[in-house]
Coordinates of C-alpha atoms in Angstrom, one line a residue:
I219 CA 71.6 -23.4 -9.1
I220 CA 70.2 -19.9 -10.5
A221 CA 66.8 -18.9 -9.3
V222 CA 64.7 -16.2 -11.1
N223 CA 61.5 -14.6 -9.6
W224 CA 60.2 -11.1 -9.2
P225 CA 62.6 -9.7 -6.7
G226 CA 65.7 -10.7 -8.8
V227 CA 68.4 -13.4 -9.4
Y228 CA 69.8 -15.7 -6.9
V229 CA 72.5 -18.1 -7.0
I230 CA 71.9 -21.0 -4.5
D231 CA 74.1 -24.4 -3.8
D232 CA 72.5 -27.6 -3.6
Q233 CA 71.8 -27.0 0.0
E234 CA 69.3 -24.2 -0.8
Q235 CA 72.1 -21.9 0.7
V236 CA 71.9 -18.2 -1.0
L237 CA 75.5 -17.5 -2.6
L238 CA 74.7 -14.4 -4.5
E239 CA 71.6 -12.2 -4.7
L240 CA 70.9 -9.4 -7.6
S241 CA 67.8 -7.6 -7.5
F242 CA 66.5 -6.2 -10.8
P243 CA 67.2 -2.3 -10.1
E244 CA 70.8 -3.6 -9.6
I245 CA 71.1 -5.5 -13.1
T246 CA 72.0 -2.9 -15.9
Q247 CA 72.9 -5.2 -18.8
I248 CA 72.8 -8.9 -20.0
L249 CA 75.4 -10.1 -22.3
S250 CA 75.8 -13.4 -24.1
S251 CA 78.9 -15.5 -25.6
K252 CA 79.6 -18.8 -26.7
S253 CA 82.8 -20.7 -26.0
S254 CA 84.9 -22.1 -28.8
G255 CA 86.6 -25.6 -29.0
R256 CA 85.3 -29.1 -28.8
Q257 CA 83.0 -28.5 -26.0
Q258 CA 81.1 -25.6 -27.0
S259 CA 78.8 -24.1 -24.3
N260 CA 77.0 -21.0 -23.9
S261 CA 77.3 -18.5 -21.1
F262 CA 75.9 -15.1 -20.2
T263 CA 77.0 -12.3 -18.1
I264 CA 75.4 -10.1 -15.8
V265 CA 76.3 -6.3 -15.3
T266 CA 75.5 -4.6 -12.4
I267 CA 75.4 -0.8 -11.4
K268 CA 78.5 -0.9 -9.9
N269 CA 80.1 -2.5 -13.1
E270 CA 80.6 -5.7 -11.5
E271 CA 80.2 -8.5 -14.0
Y272 CA 78.9 -12.4 -13.0
T273 CA 79.4 -15.0 -15.9
F274 CA 77.7 -18.1 -16.0
T275 CA 77.9 -21.2 -18.4
S276 CA 75.2 -23.6 -18.8
N277 CA 73.4 -25.5 -22.0
N278 CA 70.2 -23.7 -20.7
A279 CA 72.3 -20.2 -20.8
D280 CA 70.1 -18.6 -23.5
D281 CA 66.9 -19.6 -21.8
I282 CA 68.0 -18.1 -18.6
R283 CA 69.3 -15.1 -20.2
D284 CA 66.0 -14.5 -21.9
L285 CA 64.1 -14.9 -18.9
I286 CA 66.0 -12.4 -16.9
I287 CA 65.6 -9.9 -19.7
N288 CA 61.9 -10.8 -20.0
F289 CA 61.9 -9.7 -16.3
L290 CA 63.7 -6.5 -16.7
E291 CA 61.9 -5.1 -19.7
G292 CA 58.4 -6.1 -18.2
L293 CA 59.2 -4.6 -15.1
K294 CA 60.4 -1.3 -16.9
R295 CA 57.2 -1.1 -18.7
K296 CA 55.3 -1.3 -15.5
S297 CA 57.6 1.0 -13.6
K298 CA 56.6 4.5 -12.2
Y299 CA 60.4 4.8 -10.5
V300 CA 62.7 6.6 -12.5
V301 CA 66.1 7.6 -11.1
V302 CA 68.2 10.8 -12.4
I303 CA 71.8 10.1 -13.9
Q304 CA 72.2 13.7 -15.6
D305 CA 71.5 16.9 -13.9
F306 CA 68.9 19.2 -15.6
E307 CA 68.2 23.0 -15.3
P308 CA 65.0 23.8 -17.0
Q309 CA 65.2 27.5 -19.0
G310 CA 61.7 28.3 -18.0
S311 CA 58.8 26.0 -16.8
G312 CA 59.8 22.4 -16.1
L313 CA 61.4 20.2 -13.4
T314 CA 64.9 20.9 -12.0
I315 CA 66.5 17.3 -11.3
R316 CA 69.8 16.4 -9.9
R317 CA 71.8 13.3 -10.3
G318 CA 70.5 10.7 -7.8
D319 CA 67.1 12.3 -7.6
V320 CA 64.2 9.8 -7.5
I321 CA 61.2 10.9 -9.8
I322 CA 57.6 9.2 -9.5
L323 CA 55.8 9.1 -12.8
E324 CA 52.4 10.4 -12.8
D325 CA 49.7 7.8 -12.8
Q326 CA 49.1 8.2 -16.6
P327 CA 52.8 9.1 -17.8
R328 CA 53.0 10.7 -21.6
L329 CA 56.2 11.1 -23.5
N330 CA 55.4 14.2 -25.3
S331 CA 57.0 15.1 -28.8
M332 CA 60.0 16.9 -27.3
G333 CA 61.0 13.6 -25.4
Y334 CA 60.0 15.1 -21.7
L335 CA 58.1 13.1 -19.2
F336 CA 55.9 14.6 -16.5
G337 CA 56.6 13.5 -12.5
Y338 CA 57.2 14.2 -8.9
N339 CA 60.5 14.8 -7.4
E340 CA 60.8 13.2 -4.1
R341 CA 63.8 15.5 -2.8
T342 CA 62.4 18.8 -3.7
G343 CA 58.4 18.1 -3.6
A344 CA 57.9 19.7 -6.7
T345 CA 56.3 18.3 -10.2
G346 CA 57.0 19.1 -13.7
E347 CA 58.4 17.9 -16.9
F348 CA 62.0 16.6 -17.8
P349 CA 63.8 14.9 -20.5
C350 CA 63.7 11.1 -20.7
E351 CA 67.7 11.0 -21.8
C352 CA 68.5 12.3 -18.0
V353 CA 66.8 9.3 -16.2
Y354 CA 66.8 5.5 -15.8
V355 CA 63.9 3.7 -15.5
L356 CA 64.1 1.3 -12.4
P357 CA 62.8 -2.0 -13.1
T358 CA 60.8 -2.7 -10.0
L359 CA 57.2 -1.9 -9.1
S360 CA 58.2 -0.4 -5.5
K361 CA 60.8 1.9 -4.6
P362 CA 64.4 0.5 -4.2
P363 CA 66.3 0.4 -0.9
Q364 CA 68.3 3.8 -0.4
E365 CA 71.4 1.6 -0.8
I366 CA 70.8 1.1 -4.1
L367 CA 69.7 4.5 -5.3
Q368 CA 72.9 5.7 -4.0
I369 CA 74.8 3.8 -6.3
F370 CA 73.3 5.7 -9.0
T371 CA 74.9 8.9 -7.5
L372 CA 78.1 7.4 -6.6
Q373 CA 79.3 5.1 -9.1
W374 CA 76.8 5.6 -12.3
S375 CA 79.0 6.3 -15.5
D376 CA 78.7 6.7 -19.2
D377 CA 79.7 3.2 -19.2
N378 CA 76.7 2.4 -17.3
Q379 CA 74.7 4.6 -19.6
Q380 CA 76.1 2.6 -22.6
K381 CA 75.2 -0.8 -21.1
G382 CA 71.9 0.3 -19.7
Q383 CA 70.3 -0.6 -23.2
N384 CA 68.8 2.9 -23.6
E385 CA 66.7 1.7 -26.5
H386 CA 64.5 -0.5 -24.1
L387 CA 64.1 2.2 -21.3
F388 CA 60.9 3.6 -22.8
S389 CA 59.6 0.8 -25.0
G390 CA 56.4 1.3 -23.2
F391 CA 56.3 5.0 -24.0
S392 CA 54.8 6.3 -27.3
V393 CA 55.0 9.7 -29.0
S394 CA 52.6 8.7 -31.7
G395 CA 50.0 6.6 -32.6
N396 CA 46.5 5.8 -31.4
N397 CA 47.0 6.5 -27.6
N398 CA 48.0 10.1 -28.1
G399 CA 51.4 9.6 -26.4
E400 CA 50.0 8.1 -23.6
F401 CA 51.8 5.2 -21.8
L402 CA 49.3 2.4 -21.0
P403 CA 50.5 0.1 -18.7
E404 CA 50.1 -3.7 -20.1
K405 CA 47.2 -5.5 -18.1
G406 CA 48.3 -8.5 -16.1
Y407 CA 48.1 -12.0 -16.7
T408 CA 46.1 -13.9 -14.3
L409 CA 45.4 -17.7 -13.8
E410 CA 41.4 -16.7 -13.8
K411 CA 41.6 -15.5 -17.5
Y412 CA 44.0 -18.5 -18.6
A413 CA 41.8 -21.0 -16.5
E414 CA 38.6 -19.7 -19.1
T415 CA 40.3 -21.4 -22.0
N416 CA 42.6 -23.6 -20.9
F417 CA 41.0 -25.4 -17.8
R418 CA 38.8 -28.5 -17.7
V419 CA 34.9 -27.7 -16.8
P420 CA 34.6 -27.8 -13.0
P421 CA 32.3 -31.0 -11.7
K422 CA 28.5 -30.3 -11.1
R423 CA 28.1 -29.1 -7.5
S424 CA 26.6 -32.1 -5.5
W425 CA 25.2 -32.3 -2.0
S426 CA 28.1 -33.7 -0.4
N427 CA 30.8 -31.4 -1.9
T428 CA 28.3 -28.4 -1.2
F429 CA 28.5 -29.4 2.4
A430 CA 32.4 -29.8 2.1
R431 CA 32.7 -26.4 0.9
R432 CA 30.7 -24.8 3.6
G433 CA 32.8 -26.4 6.1
S434 CA 36.0 -25.6 4.8
T435 CA 38.1 -22.4 6.3
H436 CA 38.6 -21.4 2.5
N437 CA 35.9 -21.3 0.1
S438 CA 37.0 -21.2 -3.4
G439 CA 33.5 -22.3 -4.5
D440 CA 33.7 -24.0 -8.3
H441 CA 36.7 -21.9 -9.4
L442 CA 39.3 -24.2 -10.2
W443 CA 41.9 -21.5 -10.5
A444 CA 41.5 -20.7 -6.9
F445 CA 43.9 -21.8 -4.0
Q446 CA 43.2 -24.9 -2.6
K447 CA 45.3 -27.4 -0.3
E448 CA 43.6 -30.6 -1.5
P449 CA 45.3 -33.1 -3.7
L450 CA 43.8 -33.0 -7.4
R451 CA 42.0 -36.2 -8.6
Q452 CA 42.7 -35.2 -12.1
P453 CA 44.6 -32.3 -13.9
L454 CA 43.6 -28.9 -14.4
L455 CA 44.3 -28.5 -18.0
K456 CA 41.7 -30.4 -20.3
K457 CA 44.3 -31.1 -22.8
L458 CA 45.7 -33.7 -20.4
Q459 CA 42.4 -35.4 -19.8
E460 CA 42.7 -37.8 -22.3
K461 CA 46.2 -38.6 -21.6
L462 CA 46.4 -41.0 -18.7
E463 CA 50.1 -41.1 -18.0
L464 CA 50.5 -37.4 -18.0
S465 CA 47.6 -36.9 -15.8
E466 CA 49.0 -39.2 -13.1
E467 CA 52.1 -36.8 -13.4
A468 CA 50.5 -33.8 -13.2
C469 CA 48.5 -34.8 -10.1
A470 CA 51.7 -36.0 -8.7
C471 CA 53.3 -32.9 -9.5
F472 CA 50.8 -30.8 -7.2
M473 CA 51.0 -33.4 -4.9
N474 CA 54.6 -32.7 -4.3
I475 CA 54.1 -29.0 -4.0
L476 CA 51.9 -29.8 -1.2
K477 CA 54.6 -31.8 0.4
Y478 CA 57.0 -29.0 -0.1
M479 CA 54.9 -26.6 1.8
G480 CA 54.1 -28.8 4.4
D481 CA 50.3 -28.9 3.5
Y482 CA 50.6 -32.6 3.0
Q483 CA 52.2 -34.6 5.8
S484 CA 54.4 -37.6 4.5
N485 CA 56.0 -40.5 6.4
L486 CA 58.7 -40.8 3.8
R487 CA 62.1 -38.9 4.2
R488 CA 63.6 -36.9 1.6
R489 CA 66.8 -38.5 0.3
A490 CA 67.8 -34.8 -0.5
T491 CA 66.9 -31.2 -0.2
N492 CA 66.0 -30.8 -3.7
E493 CA 64.1 -34.2 -4.2
L494 CA 60.6 -32.4 -4.1
T495 CA 61.8 -29.3 -6.1
D496 CA 63.1 -31.7 -8.7
A497 CA 59.9 -33.4 -8.8
I498 CA 58.0 -30.1 -9.1
F499 CA 59.9 -28.6 -11.6
D500 CA 61.1 -31.5 -13.9
P501 CA 57.7 -32.6 -15.3
A502 CA 57.1 -28.8 -16.3
L503 CA 60.4 -28.5 -18.1
K504 CA 60.1 -31.8 -19.7
H505 CA 56.5 -31.6 -21.0
V506 CA 55.7 -28.3 -22.6
C507 CA 51.8 -28.4 -22.2
F508 CA 52.6 -28.7 -18.1
D509 CA 53.6 -25.2 -18.3
F510 CA 53.8 -24.0 -14.5
I511 CA 50.2 -24.0 -13.5
K512 CA 50.3 -25.9 -10.5
I513 CA 52.6 -23.7 -8.9
F514 CA 50.5 -20.6 -9.7
F515 CA 47.5 -22.6 -8.9
Y516 CA 48.9 -23.2 -5.4
I517 CA 49.9 -19.7 -5.1
R518 CA 46.6 -18.1 -6.3
S519 CA 44.8 -16.6 -3.3
N520 CA 46.8 -18.3 -0.4
S521 CA 47.0 -16.4 2.4
I522 CA 50.7 -17.6 3.4
K523 CA 52.9 -14.7 2.4
Q524 CA 56.0 -16.7 3.2
I525 CA 55.4 -18.7 -0.2
L526 CA 56.1 -15.3 -2.1

């Protein structure tokens, strides 16, 4: 089983034991291939900064590969962390950098006409401009552990540089256009924004549910997108309201999320460790209109950090 979330890529067995863990800063390239013969199957290969290669074969290989690439490119566009892969000594003004240095880009990064960035060198405490070809953008929103950063100093090679898909490293930066060369981070998508156009209209407030809200430990008001631990009586998506079978399946899907997280007690014993996870993800994979709204709905404003 391959699991992909914001920290990285995980390979787990049917007992949910982690067999392999790769954080996104460790991944430099994703390759794809197709096997020949009677039984054709798709494969993709993850290449790491240690030049290790992990190949996976699956009927859904292309989808998994695209998902990982989307994570990598999205994190790079939002990242403020770059690591130096080539020494640079400015002739005049500029920032002296050495291989392995971590540079934090300024709040409003700018790639000037010479292809230079401006940032803060953690090692020297100095700030200044440096050429973008001397650094590698780390696909992360927080500073990676030191052991990962050391690999860039000890094991980064020209082969890594070629495999690093350099054409995508600064896809979020512009040297021309209406934004005057400024890098404007993409606005994050929110469930609240999605709910404005896709969720059903919330029920009108009555005396009974008003008192119920006041007595609740988590007051979500009339926001359907807010976190709650109560089972759904009707689906969130308005396009499912006229489809009885899909509506029931959607509510059952959210019930299984509550059971999995221990928020809804059930006397029935699970036959397998993946019974509930299958019941959660199968409907979303089978019906495109489901998306993964139920999961985001549960996570939204949830104070339990373990779910992340």
